[in-house]
Coordinates of C-alpha atoms in Angstrom, one line a residue:
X873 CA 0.0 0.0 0.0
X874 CA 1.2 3.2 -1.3
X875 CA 0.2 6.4 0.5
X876 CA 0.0 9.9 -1.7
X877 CA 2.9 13.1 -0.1
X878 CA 0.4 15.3 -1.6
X879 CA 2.3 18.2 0.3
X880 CA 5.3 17.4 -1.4
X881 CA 3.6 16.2 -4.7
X882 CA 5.2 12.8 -4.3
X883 CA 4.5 9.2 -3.4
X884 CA 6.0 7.9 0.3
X885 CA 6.3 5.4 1.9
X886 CA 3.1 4.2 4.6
X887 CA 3.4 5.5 8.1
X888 CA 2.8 4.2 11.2
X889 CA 2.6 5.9 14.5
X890 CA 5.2 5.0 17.0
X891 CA 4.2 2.6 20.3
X892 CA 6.5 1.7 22.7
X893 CA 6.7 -1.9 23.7
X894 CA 8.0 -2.9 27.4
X895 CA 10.2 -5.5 25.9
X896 CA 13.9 -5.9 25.9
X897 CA 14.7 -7.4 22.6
X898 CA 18.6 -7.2 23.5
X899 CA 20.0 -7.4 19.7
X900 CA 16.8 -8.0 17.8
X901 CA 15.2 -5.4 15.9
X902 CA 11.9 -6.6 16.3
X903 CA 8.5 -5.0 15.6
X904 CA 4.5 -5.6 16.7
X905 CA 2.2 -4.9 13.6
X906 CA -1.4 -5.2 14.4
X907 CA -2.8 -8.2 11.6
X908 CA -5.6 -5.2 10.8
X909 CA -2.5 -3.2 9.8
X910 CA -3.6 -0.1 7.6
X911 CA 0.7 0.0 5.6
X912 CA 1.1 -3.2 5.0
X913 CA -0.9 -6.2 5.2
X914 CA 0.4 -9.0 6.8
X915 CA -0.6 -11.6 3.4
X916 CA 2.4 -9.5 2.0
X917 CA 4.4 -10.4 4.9
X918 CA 4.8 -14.4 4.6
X919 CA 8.4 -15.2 3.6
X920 CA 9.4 -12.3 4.2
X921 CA 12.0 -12.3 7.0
X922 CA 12.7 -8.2 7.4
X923 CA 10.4 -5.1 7.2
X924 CA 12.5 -1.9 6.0
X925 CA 12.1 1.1 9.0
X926 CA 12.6 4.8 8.4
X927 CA 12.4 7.9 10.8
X928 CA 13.7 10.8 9.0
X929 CA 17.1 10.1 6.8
X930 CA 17.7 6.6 9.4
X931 CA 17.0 3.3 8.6
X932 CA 16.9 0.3 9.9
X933 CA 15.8 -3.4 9.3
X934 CA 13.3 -5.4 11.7
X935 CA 11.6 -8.5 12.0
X936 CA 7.8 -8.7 12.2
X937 CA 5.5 -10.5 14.3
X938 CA 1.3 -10.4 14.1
X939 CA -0.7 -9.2 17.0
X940 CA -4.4 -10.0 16.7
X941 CA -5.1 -7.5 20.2
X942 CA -6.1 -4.5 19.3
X943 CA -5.5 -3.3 23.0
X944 CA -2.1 -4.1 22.3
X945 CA -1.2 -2.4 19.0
X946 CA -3.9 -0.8 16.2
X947 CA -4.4 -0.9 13.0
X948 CA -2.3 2.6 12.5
X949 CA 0.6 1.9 15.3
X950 CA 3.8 0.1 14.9
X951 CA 4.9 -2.0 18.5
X952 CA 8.2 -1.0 19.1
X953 CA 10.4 -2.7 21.5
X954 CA 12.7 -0.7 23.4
X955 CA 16.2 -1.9 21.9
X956 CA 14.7 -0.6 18.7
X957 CA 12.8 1.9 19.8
X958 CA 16.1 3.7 20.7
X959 CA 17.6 2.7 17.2
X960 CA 15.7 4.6 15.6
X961 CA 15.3 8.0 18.0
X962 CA 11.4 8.1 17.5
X963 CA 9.3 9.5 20.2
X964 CA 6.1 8.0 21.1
X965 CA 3.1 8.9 18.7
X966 CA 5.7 10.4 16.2
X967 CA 5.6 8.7 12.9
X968 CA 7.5 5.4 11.3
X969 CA 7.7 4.5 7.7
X970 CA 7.4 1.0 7.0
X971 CA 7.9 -1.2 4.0
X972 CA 9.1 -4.4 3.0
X973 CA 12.8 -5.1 3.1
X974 CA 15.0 -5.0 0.1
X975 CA 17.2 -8.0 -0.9
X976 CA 20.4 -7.8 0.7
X977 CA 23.0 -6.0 -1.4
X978 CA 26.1 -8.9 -0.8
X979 CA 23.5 -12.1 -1.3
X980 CA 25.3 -12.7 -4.1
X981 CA 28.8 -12.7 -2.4
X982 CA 27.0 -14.8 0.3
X983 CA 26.4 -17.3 -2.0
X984 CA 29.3 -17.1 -3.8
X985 CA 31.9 -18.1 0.0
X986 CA 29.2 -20.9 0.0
X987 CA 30.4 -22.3 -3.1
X988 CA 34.1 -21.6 -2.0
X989 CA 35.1 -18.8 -4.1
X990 CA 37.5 -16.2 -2.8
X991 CA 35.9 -12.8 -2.9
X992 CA 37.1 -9.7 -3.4
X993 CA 37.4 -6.6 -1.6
X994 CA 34.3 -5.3 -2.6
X995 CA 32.5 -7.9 -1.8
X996 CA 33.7 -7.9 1.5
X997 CA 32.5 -4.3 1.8
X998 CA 29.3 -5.1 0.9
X999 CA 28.6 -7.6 3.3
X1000 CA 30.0 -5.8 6.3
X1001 CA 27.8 -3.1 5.4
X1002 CA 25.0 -5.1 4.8
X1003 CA 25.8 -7.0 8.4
X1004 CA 25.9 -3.4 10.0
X1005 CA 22.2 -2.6 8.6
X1006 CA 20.9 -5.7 9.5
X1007 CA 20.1 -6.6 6.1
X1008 CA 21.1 -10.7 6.5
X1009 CA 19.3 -13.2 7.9
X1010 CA 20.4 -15.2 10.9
X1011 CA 20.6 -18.3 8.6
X1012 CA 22.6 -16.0 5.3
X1013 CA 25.1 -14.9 8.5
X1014 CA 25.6 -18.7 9.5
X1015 CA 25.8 -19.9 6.2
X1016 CA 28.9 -17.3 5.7
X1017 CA 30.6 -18.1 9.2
X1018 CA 30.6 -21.9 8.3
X1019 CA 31.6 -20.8 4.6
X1020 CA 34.9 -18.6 5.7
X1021 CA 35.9 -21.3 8.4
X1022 CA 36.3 -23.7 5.9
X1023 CA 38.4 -21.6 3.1
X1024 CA 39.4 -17.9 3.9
X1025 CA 43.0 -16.2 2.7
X1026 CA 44.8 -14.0 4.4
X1027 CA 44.2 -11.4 2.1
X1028 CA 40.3 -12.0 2.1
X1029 CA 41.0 -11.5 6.3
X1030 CA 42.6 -8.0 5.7
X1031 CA 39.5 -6.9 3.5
X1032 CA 37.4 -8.2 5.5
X1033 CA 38.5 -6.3 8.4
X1034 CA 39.0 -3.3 6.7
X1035 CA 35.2 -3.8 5.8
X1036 CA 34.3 -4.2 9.2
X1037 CA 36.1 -1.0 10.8
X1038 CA 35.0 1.6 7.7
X1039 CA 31.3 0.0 8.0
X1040 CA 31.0 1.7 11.9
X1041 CA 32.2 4.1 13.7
X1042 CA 36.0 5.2 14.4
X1043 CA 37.3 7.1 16.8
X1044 CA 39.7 9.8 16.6
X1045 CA 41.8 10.7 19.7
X1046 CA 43.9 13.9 17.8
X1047 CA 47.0 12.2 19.7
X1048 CA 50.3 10.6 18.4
X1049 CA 50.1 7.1 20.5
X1050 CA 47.0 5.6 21.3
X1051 CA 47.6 2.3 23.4
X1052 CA 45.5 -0.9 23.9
X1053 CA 45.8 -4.2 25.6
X1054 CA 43.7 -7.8 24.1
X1055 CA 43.3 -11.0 25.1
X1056 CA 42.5 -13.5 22.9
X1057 CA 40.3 -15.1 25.4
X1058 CA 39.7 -18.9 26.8
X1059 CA 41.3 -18.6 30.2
X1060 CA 39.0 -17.9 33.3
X1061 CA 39.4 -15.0 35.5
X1062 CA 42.1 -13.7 33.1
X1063 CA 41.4 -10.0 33.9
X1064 CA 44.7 -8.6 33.0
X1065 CA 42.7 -5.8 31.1
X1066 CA 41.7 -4.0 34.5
X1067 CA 45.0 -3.8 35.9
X1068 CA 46.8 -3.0 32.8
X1069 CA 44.7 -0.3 31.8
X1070 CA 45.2 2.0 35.0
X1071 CA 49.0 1.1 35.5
X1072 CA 49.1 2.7 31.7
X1073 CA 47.3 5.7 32.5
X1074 CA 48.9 6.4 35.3
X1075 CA 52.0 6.6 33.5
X1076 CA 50.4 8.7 31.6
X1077 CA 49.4 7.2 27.8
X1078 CA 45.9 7.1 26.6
X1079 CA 44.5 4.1 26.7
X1080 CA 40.6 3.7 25.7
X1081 CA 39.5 0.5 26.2
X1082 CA 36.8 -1.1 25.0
X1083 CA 36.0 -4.3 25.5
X1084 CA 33.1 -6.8 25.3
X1085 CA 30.8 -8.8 27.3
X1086 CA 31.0 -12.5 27.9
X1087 CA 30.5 -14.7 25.0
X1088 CA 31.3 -17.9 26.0
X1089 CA 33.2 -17.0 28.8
X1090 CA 31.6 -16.8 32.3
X1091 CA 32.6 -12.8 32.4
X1092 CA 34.5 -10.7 30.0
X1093 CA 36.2 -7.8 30.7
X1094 CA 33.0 -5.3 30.9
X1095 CA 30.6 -7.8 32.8
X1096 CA 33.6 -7.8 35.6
X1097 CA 34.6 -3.5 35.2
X1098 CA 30.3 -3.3 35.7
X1099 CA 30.6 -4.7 38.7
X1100 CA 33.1 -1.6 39.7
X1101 CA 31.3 1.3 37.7
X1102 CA 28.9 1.3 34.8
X1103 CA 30.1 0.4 31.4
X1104 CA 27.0 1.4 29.1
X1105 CA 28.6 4.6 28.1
X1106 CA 28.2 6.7 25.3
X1107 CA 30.8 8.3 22.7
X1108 CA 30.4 11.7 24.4
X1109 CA 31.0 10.0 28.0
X1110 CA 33.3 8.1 26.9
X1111 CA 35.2 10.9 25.6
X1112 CA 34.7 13.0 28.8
X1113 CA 36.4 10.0 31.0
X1114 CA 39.3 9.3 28.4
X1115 CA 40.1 13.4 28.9
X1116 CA 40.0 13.6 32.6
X1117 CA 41.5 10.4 33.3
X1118 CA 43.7 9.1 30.0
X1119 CA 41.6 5.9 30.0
X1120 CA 38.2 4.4 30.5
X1121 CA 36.8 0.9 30.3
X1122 CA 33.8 0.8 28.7
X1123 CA 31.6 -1.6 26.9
X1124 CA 32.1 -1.3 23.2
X1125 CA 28.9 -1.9 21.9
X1126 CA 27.2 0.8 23.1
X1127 CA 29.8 3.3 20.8
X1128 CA 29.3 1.0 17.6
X1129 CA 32.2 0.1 16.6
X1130 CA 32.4 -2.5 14.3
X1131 CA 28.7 -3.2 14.6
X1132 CA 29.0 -6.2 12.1
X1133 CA 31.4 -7.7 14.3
X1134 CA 28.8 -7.7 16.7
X1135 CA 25.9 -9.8 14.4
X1136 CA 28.5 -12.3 13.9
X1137 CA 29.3 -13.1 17.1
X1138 CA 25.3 -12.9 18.1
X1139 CA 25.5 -15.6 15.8
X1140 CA 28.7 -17.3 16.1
X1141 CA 28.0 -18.0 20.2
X1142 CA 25.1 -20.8 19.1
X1143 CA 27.1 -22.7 16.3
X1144 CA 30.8 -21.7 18.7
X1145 CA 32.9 -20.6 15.8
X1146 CA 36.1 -19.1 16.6
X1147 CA 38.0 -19.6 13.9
X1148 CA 41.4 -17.6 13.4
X1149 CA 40.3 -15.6 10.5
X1150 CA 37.4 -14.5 12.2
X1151 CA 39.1 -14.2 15.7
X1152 CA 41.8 -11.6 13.8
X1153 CA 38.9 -9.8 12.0
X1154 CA 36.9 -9.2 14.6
X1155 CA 39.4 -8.2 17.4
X1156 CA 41.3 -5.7 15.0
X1157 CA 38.4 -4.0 13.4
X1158 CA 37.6 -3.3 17.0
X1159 CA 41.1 -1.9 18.2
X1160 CA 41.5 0.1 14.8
X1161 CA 37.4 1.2 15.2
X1162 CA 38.1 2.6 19.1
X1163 CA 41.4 4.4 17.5
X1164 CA 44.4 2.5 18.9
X1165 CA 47.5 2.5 17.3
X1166 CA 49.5 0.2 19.6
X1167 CA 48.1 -3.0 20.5
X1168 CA 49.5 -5.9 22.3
X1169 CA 47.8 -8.9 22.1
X1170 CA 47.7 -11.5 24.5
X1171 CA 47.9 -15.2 23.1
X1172 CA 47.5 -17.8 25.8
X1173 CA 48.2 -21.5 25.0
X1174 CA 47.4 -24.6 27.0
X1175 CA 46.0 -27.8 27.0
X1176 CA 42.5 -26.7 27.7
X1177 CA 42.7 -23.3 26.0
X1178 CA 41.4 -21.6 23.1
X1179 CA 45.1 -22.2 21.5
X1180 CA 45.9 -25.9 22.4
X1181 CA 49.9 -25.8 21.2
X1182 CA 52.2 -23.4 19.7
X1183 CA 52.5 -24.4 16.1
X1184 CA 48.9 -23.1 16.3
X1185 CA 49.7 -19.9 18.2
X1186 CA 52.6 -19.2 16.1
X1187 CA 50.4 -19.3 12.7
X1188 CA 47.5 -17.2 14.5
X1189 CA 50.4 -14.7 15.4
X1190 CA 51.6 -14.3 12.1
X1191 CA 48.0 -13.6 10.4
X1192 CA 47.4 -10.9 12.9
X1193 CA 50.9 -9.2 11.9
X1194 CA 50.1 -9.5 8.8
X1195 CA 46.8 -8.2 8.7
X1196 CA 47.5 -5.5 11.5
X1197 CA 50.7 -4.3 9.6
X1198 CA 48.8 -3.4 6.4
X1199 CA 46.5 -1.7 8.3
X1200 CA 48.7 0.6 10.0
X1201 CA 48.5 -1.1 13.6
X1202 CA 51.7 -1.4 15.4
X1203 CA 51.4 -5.0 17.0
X1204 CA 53.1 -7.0 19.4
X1205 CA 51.8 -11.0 20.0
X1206 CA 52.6 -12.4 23.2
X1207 CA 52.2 -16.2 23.3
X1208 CA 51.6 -16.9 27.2
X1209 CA 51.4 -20.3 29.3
X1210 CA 47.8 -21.4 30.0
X1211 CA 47.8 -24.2 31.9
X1212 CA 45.0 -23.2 34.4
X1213 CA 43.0 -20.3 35.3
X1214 CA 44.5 -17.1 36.4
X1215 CA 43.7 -15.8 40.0
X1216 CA 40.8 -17.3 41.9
X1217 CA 37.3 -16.1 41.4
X1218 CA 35.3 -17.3 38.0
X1219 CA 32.7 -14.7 37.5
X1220 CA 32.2 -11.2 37.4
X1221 CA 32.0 -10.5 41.6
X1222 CA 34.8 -12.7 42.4
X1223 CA 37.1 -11.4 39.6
X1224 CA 36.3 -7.6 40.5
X1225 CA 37.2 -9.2 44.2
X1226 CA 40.3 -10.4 42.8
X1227 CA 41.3 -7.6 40.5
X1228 CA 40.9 -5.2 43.9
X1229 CA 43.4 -6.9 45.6
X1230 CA 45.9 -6.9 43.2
X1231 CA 45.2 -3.4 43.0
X1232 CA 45.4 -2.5 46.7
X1233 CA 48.6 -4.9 46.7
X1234 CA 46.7 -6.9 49.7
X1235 CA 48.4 -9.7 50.8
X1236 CA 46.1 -12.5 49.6
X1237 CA 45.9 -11.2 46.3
X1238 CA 46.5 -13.3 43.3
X1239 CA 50.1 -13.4 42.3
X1240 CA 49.5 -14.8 38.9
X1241 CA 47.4 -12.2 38.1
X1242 CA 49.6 -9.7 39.8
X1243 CA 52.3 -11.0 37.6
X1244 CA 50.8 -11.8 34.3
X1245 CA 49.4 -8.1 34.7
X1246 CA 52.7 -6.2 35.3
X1247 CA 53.9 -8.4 32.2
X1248 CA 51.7 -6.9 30.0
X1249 CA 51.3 -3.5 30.8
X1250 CA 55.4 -3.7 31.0
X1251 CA 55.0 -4.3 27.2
X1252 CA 52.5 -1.5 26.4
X1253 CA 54.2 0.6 28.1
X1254 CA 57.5 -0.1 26.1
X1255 CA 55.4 2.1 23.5
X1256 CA 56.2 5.2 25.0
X1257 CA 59.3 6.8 23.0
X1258 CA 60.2 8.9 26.5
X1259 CA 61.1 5.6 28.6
X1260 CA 64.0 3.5 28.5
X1261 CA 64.2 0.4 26.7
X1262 CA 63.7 -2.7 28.8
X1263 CA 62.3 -0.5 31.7
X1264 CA 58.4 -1.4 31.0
X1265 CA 58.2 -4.2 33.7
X1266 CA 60.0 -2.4 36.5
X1267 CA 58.2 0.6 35.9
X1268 CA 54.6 -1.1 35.5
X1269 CA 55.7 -2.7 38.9
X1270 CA 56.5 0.3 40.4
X1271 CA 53.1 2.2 39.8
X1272 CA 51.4 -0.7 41.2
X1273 CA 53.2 -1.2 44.0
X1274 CA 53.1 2.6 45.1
X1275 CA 49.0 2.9 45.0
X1276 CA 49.3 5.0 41.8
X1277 CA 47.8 2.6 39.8
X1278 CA 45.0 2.0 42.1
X1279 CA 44.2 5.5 42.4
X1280 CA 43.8 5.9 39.1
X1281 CA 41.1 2.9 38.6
X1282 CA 39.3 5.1 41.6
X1283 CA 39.3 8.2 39.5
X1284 CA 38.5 6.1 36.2
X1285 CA 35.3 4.2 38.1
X1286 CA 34.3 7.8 39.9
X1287 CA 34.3 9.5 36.3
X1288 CA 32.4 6.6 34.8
X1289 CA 30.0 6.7 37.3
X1290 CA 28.5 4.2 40.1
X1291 CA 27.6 0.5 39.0
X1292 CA 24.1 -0.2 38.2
X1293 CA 24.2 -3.6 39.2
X1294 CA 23.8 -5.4 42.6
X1295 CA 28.0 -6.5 43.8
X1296 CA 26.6 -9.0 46.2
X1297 CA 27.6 -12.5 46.0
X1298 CA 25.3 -15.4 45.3
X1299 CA 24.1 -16.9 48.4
X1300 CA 23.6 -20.5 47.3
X1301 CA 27.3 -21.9 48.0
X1302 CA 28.6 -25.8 47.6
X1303 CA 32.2 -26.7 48.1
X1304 CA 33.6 -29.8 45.6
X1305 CA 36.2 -31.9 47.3
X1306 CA 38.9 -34.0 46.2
X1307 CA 37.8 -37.2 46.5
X1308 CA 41.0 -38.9 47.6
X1309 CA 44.8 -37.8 48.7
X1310 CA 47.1 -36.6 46.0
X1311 CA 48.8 -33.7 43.9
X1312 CA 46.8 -31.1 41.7
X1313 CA 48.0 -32.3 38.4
X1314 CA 45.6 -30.4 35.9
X1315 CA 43.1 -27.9 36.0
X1316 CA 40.3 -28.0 32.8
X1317 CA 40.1 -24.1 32.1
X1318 CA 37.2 -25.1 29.4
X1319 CA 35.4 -27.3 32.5
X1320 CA 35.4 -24.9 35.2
X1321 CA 34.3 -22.1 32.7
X1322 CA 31.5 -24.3 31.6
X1323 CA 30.5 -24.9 35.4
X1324 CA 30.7 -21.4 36.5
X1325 CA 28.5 -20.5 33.4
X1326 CA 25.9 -23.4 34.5
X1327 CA 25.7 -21.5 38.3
X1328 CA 24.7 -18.4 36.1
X1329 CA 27.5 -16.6 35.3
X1330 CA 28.0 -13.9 33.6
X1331 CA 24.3 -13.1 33.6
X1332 CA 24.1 -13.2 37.3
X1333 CA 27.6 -11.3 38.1
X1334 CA 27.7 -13.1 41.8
X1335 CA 27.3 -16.6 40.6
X1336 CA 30.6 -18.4 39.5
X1337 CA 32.9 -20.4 41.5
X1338 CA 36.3 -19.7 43.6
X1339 CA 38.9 -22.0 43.2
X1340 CA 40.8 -23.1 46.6
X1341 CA 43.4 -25.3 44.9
X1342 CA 46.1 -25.0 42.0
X1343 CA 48.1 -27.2 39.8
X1344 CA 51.0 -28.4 42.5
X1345 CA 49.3 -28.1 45.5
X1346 CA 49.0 -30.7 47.8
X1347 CA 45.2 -31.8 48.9
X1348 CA 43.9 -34.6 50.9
X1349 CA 40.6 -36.2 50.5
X1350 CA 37.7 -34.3 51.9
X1351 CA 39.7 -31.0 50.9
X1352 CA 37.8 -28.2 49.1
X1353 CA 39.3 -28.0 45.6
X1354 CA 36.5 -24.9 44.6
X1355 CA 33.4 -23.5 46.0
X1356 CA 30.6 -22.7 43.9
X1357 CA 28.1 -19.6 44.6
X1358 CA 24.6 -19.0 42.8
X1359 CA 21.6 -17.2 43.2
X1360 CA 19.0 -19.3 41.4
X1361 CA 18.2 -23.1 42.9
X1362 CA 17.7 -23.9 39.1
X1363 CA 21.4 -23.0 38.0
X1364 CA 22.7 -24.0 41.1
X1365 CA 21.3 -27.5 41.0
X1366 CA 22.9 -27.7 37.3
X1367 CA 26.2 -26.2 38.4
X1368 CA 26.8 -29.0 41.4
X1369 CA 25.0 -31.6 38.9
X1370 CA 27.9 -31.1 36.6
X1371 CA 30.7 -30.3 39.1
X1372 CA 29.8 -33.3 40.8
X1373 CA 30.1 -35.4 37.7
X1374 CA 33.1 -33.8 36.5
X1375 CA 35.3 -31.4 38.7
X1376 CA 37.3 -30.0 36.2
X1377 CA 40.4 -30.8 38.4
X1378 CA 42.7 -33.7 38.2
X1379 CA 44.7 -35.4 40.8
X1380 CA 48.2 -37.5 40.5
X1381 CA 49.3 -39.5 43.6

């Protein structure tokens, strides 16, 4: 149905008058059109998978559903849920155009990866753009994940990520030496990133970081630093903290960078694709998105880790030079030991707990992740043209050590404001013991994230579980190896269910 501009002279699009809908959608762009609907009717509907929405000059693409209440939406009112209804900046009553959505631009690319061809630099542009709009299916973005994992060149990587950064946002910091810090992921409690980040700025380099929530993980690096401030900020805040303080940590999606990085992974956490093409892609269209110029990438490797052995790490390490070298990215790969998890809390509370103490030097505090920390920012900080060669460690060391570091992840969380979340942890607590006398001989980082995850991590931030023994220590039966903490009976039931069954923790005589 067409609907005559006759104050313009010209035929537009139908309109619909904007409802709000209280319904978190998360991701989804979905919309409530009443099965009376006066713009489209919903015969015209079937098969189609998108409906095109327009407020002013923006656009966006949205799934539809019928209503048949008329008390819910009418005839001449679009349902908009609130993910969306943000999207698109409409106020309530103001008016939405609506009509059906056109074919995706790249399909033909799509298709073409299926059938294994190599595609071109243009085609890569297209589909990142047509990712970024929404514009591909859930099943057309899955049927290119599964197509690049089997066959992708380097060179299809580099335009591919190049794709990615130049269909978002970028950030601009009008500085010489913009600094960031990356893990790759797959170790628990690896929270590196919220140490690093304030020894560096207390230094005094810039260092925005942005980072992402959990995806398989039981917390990533914003689900723990929401625990300590709020994350959800926007460009302008974010820009505000990085000036007064040199650094923020912040959740990147809420800045869009790289937003089709972000419909892959919505998609990729089902089908758990992580293949190294994708894994470089994603990570540097991020860094180069949030305006970093010096990166250091952390590449763990262990048994039970993302990176099993180090013919693998060594062949992920040399795509992401490559790829971050003809982008302009000054890189350095650190391939680290992974044989457990680092510190002792598995979940967003009881890493925050840990990366505290470390902080605040307290006694108890986790010396792996005291170490591995002051590792890494050493490196970064080896950046900066003004301090000696070789003196990054000593120097990381010593800001921690004198309080300046923690002082400045005070005035980072004060600037970013207070946590929106409940810190408590979850009440529901069950210790697993060992079962006999003997040695901690192995630790399964890819088990005990799967278990804290089943207790309701990250989703819950003070479920999880707190490990009480490491690889060499000596237990004897009836010792607590972990204890795990929940806050819903369902989750926690799960959690023992599988801890029970399978630890996670190995024992030699």
């Amino acid at each position: 149905m067409i609907q005559d501009d006759k104050a313009n002279g010209v035929f537009a699009p139908p309109k619909l008058k904007a409802k709000p809908l209280a319904l978190d959608t998360f991701r989804e762009n979905v919309v409530l059109l009443s099965r009376a609907c006066i713009a489209l009717r919903p015969a015209r509907l079937a098969g189609l998978r998108k409906v095109e929405l327009r407020v002013g000059g923006h656009g966006v693409l949205a799934s539809p559903m019928i209503c048949d209440d008329d008390t819910v939406v009418a005839a001449d009112e679009i349902g908009l849920p609130q993910p969306l209804l943000r999207r698109l900046g409409v106020a309530p009553g103001g008016f939405v155009e609506i009509a059906p959505a056109r074919p995706a631009r790249s399909f033909d690319a799509v298709r073409a990866k299926v059938l294994g061809e190599t595609l071109s630099a243009a085609d890569y542009g297209a589909i990142a753009r047509d990712l970024a709009d929404h514009r591909l299916s859930d099943i057309e973005v899955a049927a290119f994940l599964v197509a690049c994992a089997g066959f992708m060149t380097a060179d299809e990587t580099l335009d591919f990520t190049r794709a990615m950064v130049e269909a978002g946002s970028r950030l601009d910091w009008d500085r010489g030496l913009v600094v960031d810090k990356h893990c790759i992921g797959g170790v628990p409690g690896n929270r590196t990133s919220l140490i690093v980040t304030p020894i560096v700025a207390a230094h005094g380099l810039l260092m925005p970081k942005t980072s992402s929530r959990a995806i398989t993980s039981p917390a990533g690096t914003a689900d723990t630093m929401e625990v300590l401030a709020r994350v959800d900020l926007s460009e302008l805040e974010m820009r505000a903290v990085v000036e007064r303080c040199g650094a923020c940590i912040a959740w990147g999606g809420r800045v869009n960078l790289s937003p089709a990085d972000d419909v892959l992974i919505s998609v990729e956490r089902p089908l758990a694709i992580d293949t190294p093409e994708q894994m470089v892609a994603s990570i540097l269209s991020k860094k180069l998105a949030a305006g970093s110029n010096h990166l250091v990438l952390d590449v763990p490797v262990g048994p039970t880790a993302k990176i099993r052995d180090r013919r693998s790490a060594l062949k992920l390490k040399k795509l992401f030079e490559y790829v971050g070298g003809r982008l302009g990215l000054s890189l350095e790969v650190l391939i680290t030991e992974a044989l457990q998890p680092i510190g002792r809390g598995i979940g967003p509370v009881l890493e925050a707990r840990d990366v505290r103490a470390v902080l605040a030097c307290a006694p108890d505090a986790p010396a792996d992740l005291k170490e591995k920390s002051i590792l890494l920012a050493g490196r970064v900080l080896e950046a900066d043209p003004a301090l000696a060669g070789g003196q990054g460690q000593a120097r990381a060391r010593e800001l921690l050590e004198s309080g300046a570091a923690r002082r400045k992840m005070d005035e980072i969380i004060a600037a970013q404001g207070p946590s929106p979340i409940h810190e408590g942890l979850g009440e529901l607590r069950h210790e697993i013991h060992a079962p006999r006398d003997g040695v901690v001989a192995a630790v399964d980082c890819l088990r005990i994230a799967t278990i804290a995850r089943l207790a309701g991590a990250p989703t819950d931030p003070g479920a999880g579980l707190d490990l009480l023994a490491r690889i060499g220590d000596r237990v004897r039966a009836g010792q607590p190896l972990y204890r795990l903490h929940a806050s819903e009976p369902s989750d926690f039931s799960f959690a023992v269910e599988a801890a029970e069954h399978d630890s996670g923790v190995g024992l030699a005589a």
